[in-house]
Amino acid sequence: MPWATCDGEGRFEATAPTATSDRACGTPGDCVADEYEVEPPTDTSARQCKALSSCGKDQKVAAASDGTRDIVCAPCAPGFHQPTAGLREPQ
């Protein structure tokens, strides 16, 4: 399968291709992987992006990012344990 190219009009590679997925291209001002939009672009200002948070040890991702909001972390349910920190997607 031919991979997408991010040529022209200021496009750039936002996410590198893997063995099973194509690359994602962005344009200047787009939020990239592991970011979400905190302010949309206007006629006089660029889009503002912020790095996604990550959940800590013994927390789960209660709500994933939709691109315009950060993830929401919550404590693990009683009897469950998350031994590692850094989650950004529901498990």
Short mmCIF file of C-alpha atoms in Angstrom, two decimals, residues 7-64:
data_model
loop_
_atom_site.label_atom_id
_atom_site.label_comp_id
_atom_site.label_asym_id
_atom_site.label_seq_id
_atom_site.Cartn_x
_atom_site.Cartn_y
_atom_site.Cartn_z
CA ASP A 7 3.87 17.54 0.50
CA GLY A 8 2.84 21.08 -0.29
CA GLU A 9 0.91 23.92 1.28
CA GLY A 10 2.87 23.77 4.55
CA ARG A 11 1.72 20.24 5.39
CA PHE A 12 3.88 18.19 7.74
CA GLU A 13 3.96 14.68 9.15
CA ALA A 14 2.00 14.83 12.43
CA THR A 15 2.22 11.09 13.13
CA ALA A 16 4.73 8.71 11.57
CA PRO A 17 3.48 5.62 9.74
CA THR A 18 3.70 2.22 11.38
CA ALA A 19 3.59 -1.29 9.95
CA THR A 20 -0.22 -1.22 10.19
CA SER A 21 -1.23 2.44 9.80
CA ASP A 22 -0.55 5.29 7.42
CA ARG A 23 1.08 8.56 8.45
CA ALA A 24 -1.13 11.45 9.52
CA CYS A 25 -0.44 14.84 7.96
CA GLY A 26 -1.10 18.21 9.54
CA THR A 27 -0.92 21.82 8.57
CA PRO A 28 0.72 24.59 10.55
CA GLY A 29 -1.39 25.24 13.57
CA ASP A 30 -2.86 21.74 13.83
CA CYS A 31 -2.41 20.02 17.18
CA VAL A 32 -0.22 16.95 16.83
CA ALA A 33 -0.37 13.53 18.50
CA ASP A 34 -0.46 13.76 22.30
CA GLU A 35 -1.93 17.29 22.20
CA TYR A 36 -5.42 18.76 22.35
CA GLU A 37 -6.82 22.11 21.25
CA VAL A 38 -7.36 24.63 24.03
CA GLU A 39 -8.17 27.62 21.76
CA PRO A 40 -9.33 27.40 18.16
CA PRO A 41 -7.66 29.59 15.54
CA THR A 42 -9.15 32.98 14.78
CA ASP A 43 -8.52 35.53 12.07
CA THR A 44 -5.86 37.10 14.27
CA SER A 45 -4.41 34.22 16.31
CA ALA A 46 -3.12 30.70 15.78
CA ARG A 47 -4.63 27.57 17.26
CA GLN A 48 -3.39 26.92 20.81
CA CYS A 49 -2.52 23.34 21.71
CA LYS A 50 -1.54 21.75 25.01
CA ALA A 51 0.10 18.41 25.79
CA LEU A 52 -2.28 15.70 27.00
CA SER A 53 -2.06 14.82 30.66
CA SER A 54 -1.31 11.24 31.66
CA CYS A 55 -2.89 9.26 34.46
CA GLY A 56 -0.82 8.33 37.48
CA LYS A 57 -0.28 5.03 39.21
CA ASP A 58 -3.54 3.51 40.50
CA GLN A 59 -5.58 5.73 38.15
CA LYS A 60 -7.53 4.88 35.02
CA VAL A 61 -8.55 6.98 32.03
CA ALA A 62 -12.18 7.78 32.75
CA ALA A 63 -12.64 9.84 29.56
CA ALA A 64 -10.35 9.92 26.53
#
